[in-house]
Amino acid sequence: MLYPLARSVLFRLDPEVAHELTLSKLDFAAGFGLTRIVAGRVPELPVQAMGLTFRNPVGLAAGMDKNAAHIDALGSFGFGHIEAGTVTPRPQPGNPKPRLFRLVPAEGLINRMGFNNDGVERFVAHVRAQKRFRAAGGILGLNIGKNATTPIERALNDYAAGLRAVYLDADYVAVNISSPNTKDLRALQGERELGALLRGLRDERRRLEDEHGRRVPLAVKIAPDLDDDAIPPLADALVAHDVDGVIATNTTIARDRVQGLAHAEETGGLSGRPLRERATEVVGLLARHLKGRLPIIGVGGIMEGADAVEKIRAGACLVQIYTGFIFSGPELIGQCVEAIQAANVLSGTGRPRRTQRAA
Ligand SMILES: Cc1cc2nc3c(=O)[nH]c(=O)nc-3n(C[C@H](O)[C@H](O)[C@H](O)COP(=O)(O)O)c2cc1C
């Protein structure tokens, strides 16, 4: 009830200014318990996936808390998990502003942020300074990427450096190879490139596991713009290289659903309602091929409870939200959990009870 008022004010501001302003006030609001009041009750609905227990299946997608500076405050809305990042080894400014656009009639966003972040050293310091979310049972995913100035042939160096830096502080690590806003990044999803990257990360993780005596799950985040035919071999490569989960999907470069709208032609990744159907399709393609070999985290265009149920029915066992959180507000978390609970589509063990049949 409170969010529509806040939204009417925030939507008058430039989107990135609104984002910064909201995050800067969030810790204060959380300190007074206001975030809980705004979000309402979020039921417990435990899900086992990647060897972890999630208190509910709804998480915050990567990109909102790029520097991991607001985990506890965001966590107090009731998310089951938060994925902080994408973080790169070295700090970088990202693309020139403006780089974030609202497509209000379509309930979409276009962003070309370009991994603006303070670098992994400050990121880890922020994670270590916040303990409340994890102490309350929240799962923390840390999402890693490569610096814009690192040539794509040396991408593994950046991902391995990121993995080493965040390893001890993550419940799981997400490997982002699907942002459209870093030159050539999505080429890492190609068969040869992916094989080399995954082999390198598997070796690095084995070393870290030996050194620290703890195996941290790795999830790979993929794009919605892959050809359907590319998805089965990609899924097989993830399984073959001991990856623990797949996050589908990142933003899309397609514009067919937003043609003619203001900002539709801006360069970047489109998220929100116009992405929903394709993201669900990709979840379904993965699920039909994987047959339970890997858990799928479904993300893209979840704007209401029914959209979360749709992702689970398609084969996801966890979901994430970003644009829906901006448009619908924190109440969306509880609405999604309740809708999933009411639809009785989750087995609780990381496997959806029913998967959608091939169309
Ligand atoms: C402003 C913005 C920044 C984002 N930054 C990242 C990022 O840094 N890393 C990443 O993996 N995904 C990033 N994403 C993608 C989201 O995590 C998510 O995959 C995508 O927006 C689809 O979900 P949605 O429709 O619920 O927003 C970003 C999305 C937006 C809107």
JSON list of C-alpha atoms and ligand atoms in Angstrom, two decimals, residues 19 61-64 66 83 85-87 99-100 109-111 113 115 143 176 178-179 221 247 249-251 269-273 275-276 299-303 320-325, ligand 1:
[
{"chain": "A", "resi": 19, "resn": "HIS", "atom": "CA", "xyz": [18.02, 4.22, -7.68]},
{"chain": "A", "resi": 61, "resn": "ALA", "atom": "CA", "xyz": [18.57, -10.50, -9.02]},
{"chain": "A", "resi": 62, "resn": "ALA", "atom": "CA", "xyz": [22.08, -9.17, -9.60]},
{"chain": "A", "resi": 63, "resn": "GLY", "atom": "CA", "xyz": [22.67, -5.55, -10.50]},
{"chain": "A", "resi": 64, "resn": "MET", "atom": "CA", "xyz": [20.69, -3.72, -7.84]},
{"chain": "A", "resi": 66, "resn": "LYS", "atom": "CA", "xyz": [26.49, -3.90, -7.35]},
{"chain": "A", "resi": 83, "resn": "GLU", "atom": "CA", "xyz": [22.68, -11.84, -5.50]},
{"chain": "A", "resi": 85, "resn": "GLY", "atom": "CA", "xyz": [27.31, -7.68, -7.98]},
{"chain": "A", "resi": 86, "resn": "THR", "atom": "CA", "xyz": [28.24, -7.94, -10.76]},
{"chain": "A", "resi": 87, "resn": "VAL", "atom": "CA", "xyz": [31.67, -7.11, -9.35]},
{"chain": "A", "resi": 99, "resn": "ARG", "atom": "CA", "xyz": [22.46, 4.58, -19.09]},
{"chain": "A", "resi": 100, "resn": "LEU", "atom": "CA", "xyz": [19.20, 3.51, -17.45]},
{"chain": "A", "resi": 109, "resn": "LEU", "atom": "CA", "xyz": [13.75, -1.03, -18.19]},
{"chain": "A", "resi": 110, "resn": "ILE", "atom": "CA", "xyz": [16.65, -0.69, -20.58]},
{"chain": "A", "resi": 111, "resn": "ASN", "atom": "CA", "xyz": [20.09, -0.48, -19.02]},
{"chain": "A", "resi": 113, "resn": "MET", "atom": "CA", "xyz": [25.26, 0.34, -16.97]},
{"chain": "A", "resi": 115, "resn": "PHE", "atom": "CA", "xyz": [29.37, -3.12, -14.64]},
{"chain": "A", "resi": 143, "resn": "ASN", "atom": "CA", "xyz": [28.06, -12.37, -8.95]},
{"chain": "A", "resi": 176, "resn": "ASN", "atom": "CA", "xyz": [27.92, -13.63, -15.36]},
{"chain": "A", "resi": 178, "resn": "SER", "atom": "CA", "xyz": [25.48, -12.78, -20.32]},
{"chain": "A", "resi": 179, "resn": "SER", "atom": "CA", "xyz": [25.48, -9.02, -19.86]},
{"chain": "A", "resi": 221, "resn": "LYS", "atom": "CA", "xyz": [23.97, -16.86, -15.70]},
{"chain": "A", "resi": 247, "resn": "ILE", "atom": "CA", "xyz": [20.45, -18.69, -13.81]},
{"chain": "A", "resi": 249, "resn": "THR", "atom": "CA", "xyz": [18.02, -15.17, -17.85]},
{"chain": "A", "resi": 250, "resn": "ASN", "atom": "CA", "xyz": [19.84, -11.88, -18.09]},
{"chain": "A", "resi": 251, "resn": "THR", "atom": "CA", "xyz": [18.36, -8.93, -20.05]},
{"chain": "A", "resi": 269, "resn": "GLY", "atom": "CA", "xyz": [19.53, -4.85, -22.11]},
{"chain": "A", "resi": 270, "resn": "LEU", "atom": "CA", "xyz": [15.75, -4.84, -21.79]},
{"chain": "A", "resi": 271, "resn": "SER", "atom": "CA", "xyz": [14.19, -6.30, -18.63]},
{"chain": "A", "resi": 272, "resn": "GLY", "atom": "CA", "xyz": [10.76, -6.52, -17.05]},
{"chain": "A", "resi": 273, "resn": "ARG", "atom": "CA", "xyz": [7.43, -7.56, -18.54]},
{"chain": "A", "resi": 275, "resn": "LEU", "atom": "CA", "xyz": [11.25, -10.22, -21.24]},
{"chain": "A", "resi": 276, "resn": "ARG", "atom": "CA", "xyz": [8.93, -12.55, -19.32]},
{"chain": "A", "resi": 299, "resn": "VAL", "atom": "CA", "xyz": [14.52, -14.65, -13.73]},
{"chain": "A", "resi": 300, "resn": "GLY", "atom": "CA", "xyz": [13.07, -12.21, -16.20]},
{"chain": "A", "resi": 301, "resn": "GLY", "atom": "CA", "xyz": [9.81, -10.30, -16.15]},
{"chain": "A", "resi": 302, "resn": "ILE", "atom": "CA", "xyz": [8.34, -11.51, -12.89]},
{"chain": "A", "resi": 303, "resn": "MET", "atom": "CA", "xyz": [5.94, -8.66, -12.16]},
{"chain": "A", "resi": 320, "resn": "GLN", "atom": "CA", "xyz": [14.74, -13.74, -8.86]},
{"chain": "A", "resi": 321, "resn": "ILE", "atom": "CA", "xyz": [13.25, -10.30, -9.40]},
{"chain": "A", "resi": 322, "resn": "TYR", "atom": "CA", "xyz": [14.66, -6.91, -10.31]},
{"chain": "A", "resi": 323, "resn": "THR", "atom": "CA", "xyz": [12.43, -4.81, -12.61]},
{"chain": "A", "resi": 324, "resn": "GLY", "atom": "CA", "xyz": [9.27, -6.10, -10.92]},
{"chain": "A", "resi": 325, "resn": "PHE", "atom": "CA", "xyz": [10.68, -4.89, -7.61]},
{"chain": "B", "resi": 1, "resn": "LIG", "atom": "C1", "xyz": [19.66, -1.69, -14.02]},
{"chain": "B", "resi": 1, "resn": "LIG", "atom": "C2", "xyz": [20.01, -3.13, -14.14]},
{"chain": "B", "resi": 1, "resn": "LIG", "atom": "C3", "xyz": [21.28, -3.55, -13.85]},
{"chain": "B", "resi": 1, "resn": "LIG", "atom": "C4", "xyz": [21.62, -4.91, -13.96]},
{"chain": "B", "resi": 1, "resn": "LIG", "atom": "N1", "xyz": [22.88, -5.32, -13.65]},
{"chain": "B", "resi": 1, "resn": "LIG", "atom": "C5", "xyz": [23.19, -6.63, -13.68]},
{"chain": "B", "resi": 1, "resn": "LIG", "atom": "C6", "xyz": [24.47, -7.08, -13.28]},
{"chain": "B", "resi": 1, "resn": "LIG", "atom": "O1", "xyz": [25.33, -6.30, -12.87]},
{"chain": "B", "resi": 1, "resn": "LIG", "atom": "N2", "xyz": [24.73, -8.41, -13.34]},
{"chain": "B", "resi": 1, "resn": "LIG", "atom": "C7", "xyz": [23.79, -9.34, -13.77]},
{"chain": "B", "resi": 1, "resn": "LIG", "atom": "O2", "xyz": [24.08, -10.54, -13.77]},
{"chain": "B", "resi": 1, "resn": "LIG", "atom": "N3", "xyz": [22.56, -8.94, -14.12]},
{"chain": "B", "resi": 1, "resn": "LIG", "atom": "C8", "xyz": [22.24, -7.62, -14.10]},
{"chain": "B", "resi": 1, "resn": "LIG", "atom": "N4", "xyz": [20.98, -7.21, -14.45]},
{"chain": "B", "resi": 1, "resn": "LIG", "atom": "C9", "xyz": [20.00, -8.23, -14.94]},
{"chain": "B", "resi": 1, "resn": "LIG", "atom": "C10", "xyz": [19.06, -8.71, -13.84]},
{"chain": "B", "resi": 1, "resn": "LIG", "atom": "O3", "xyz": [19.78, -9.37, -12.82]},
{"chain": "B", "resi": 1, "resn": "LIG", "atom": "C11", "xyz": [18.01, -9.66, -14.41]},
{"chain": "B", "resi": 1, "resn": "LIG", "atom": "O4", "xyz": [18.66, -10.81, -14.92]},
{"chain": "B", "resi": 1, "resn": "LIG", "atom": "C12", "xyz": [17.18, -9.05, -15.54]},
{"chain": "B", "resi": 1, "resn": "LIG", "atom": "O5", "xyz": [16.91, -7.69, -15.27]},
{"chain": "B", "resi": 1, "resn": "LIG", "atom": "C13", "xyz": [15.87, -9.78, -15.77]},
{"chain": "B", "resi": 1, "resn": "LIG", "atom": "O6", "xyz": [15.07, -9.76, -14.61]},
{"chain": "B", "resi": 1, "resn": "LIG", "atom": "P1", "xyz": [13.88, -8.69, -14.37]},
{"chain": "B", "resi": 1, "resn": "LIG", "atom": "O7", "xyz": [13.04, -8.71, -15.60]},
{"chain": "B", "resi": 1, "resn": "LIG", "atom": "O8", "xyz": [13.20, -9.16, -13.13]},
{"chain": "B", "resi": 1, "resn": "LIG", "atom": "O9", "xyz": [14.54, -7.36, -14.19]},
{"chain": "B", "resi": 1, "resn": "LIG", "atom": "C14", "xyz": [20.64, -5.86, -14.36]},
{"chain": "B", "resi": 1, "resn": "LIG", "atom": "C15", "xyz": [19.33, -5.42, -14.63]},
{"chain": "B", "resi": 1, "resn": "LIG", "atom": "C16", "xyz": [19.00, -4.09, -14.53]},
{"chain": "B", "resi": 1, "resn": "LIG", "atom": "C17", "xyz": [17.59, -3.66, -14.83]}
]
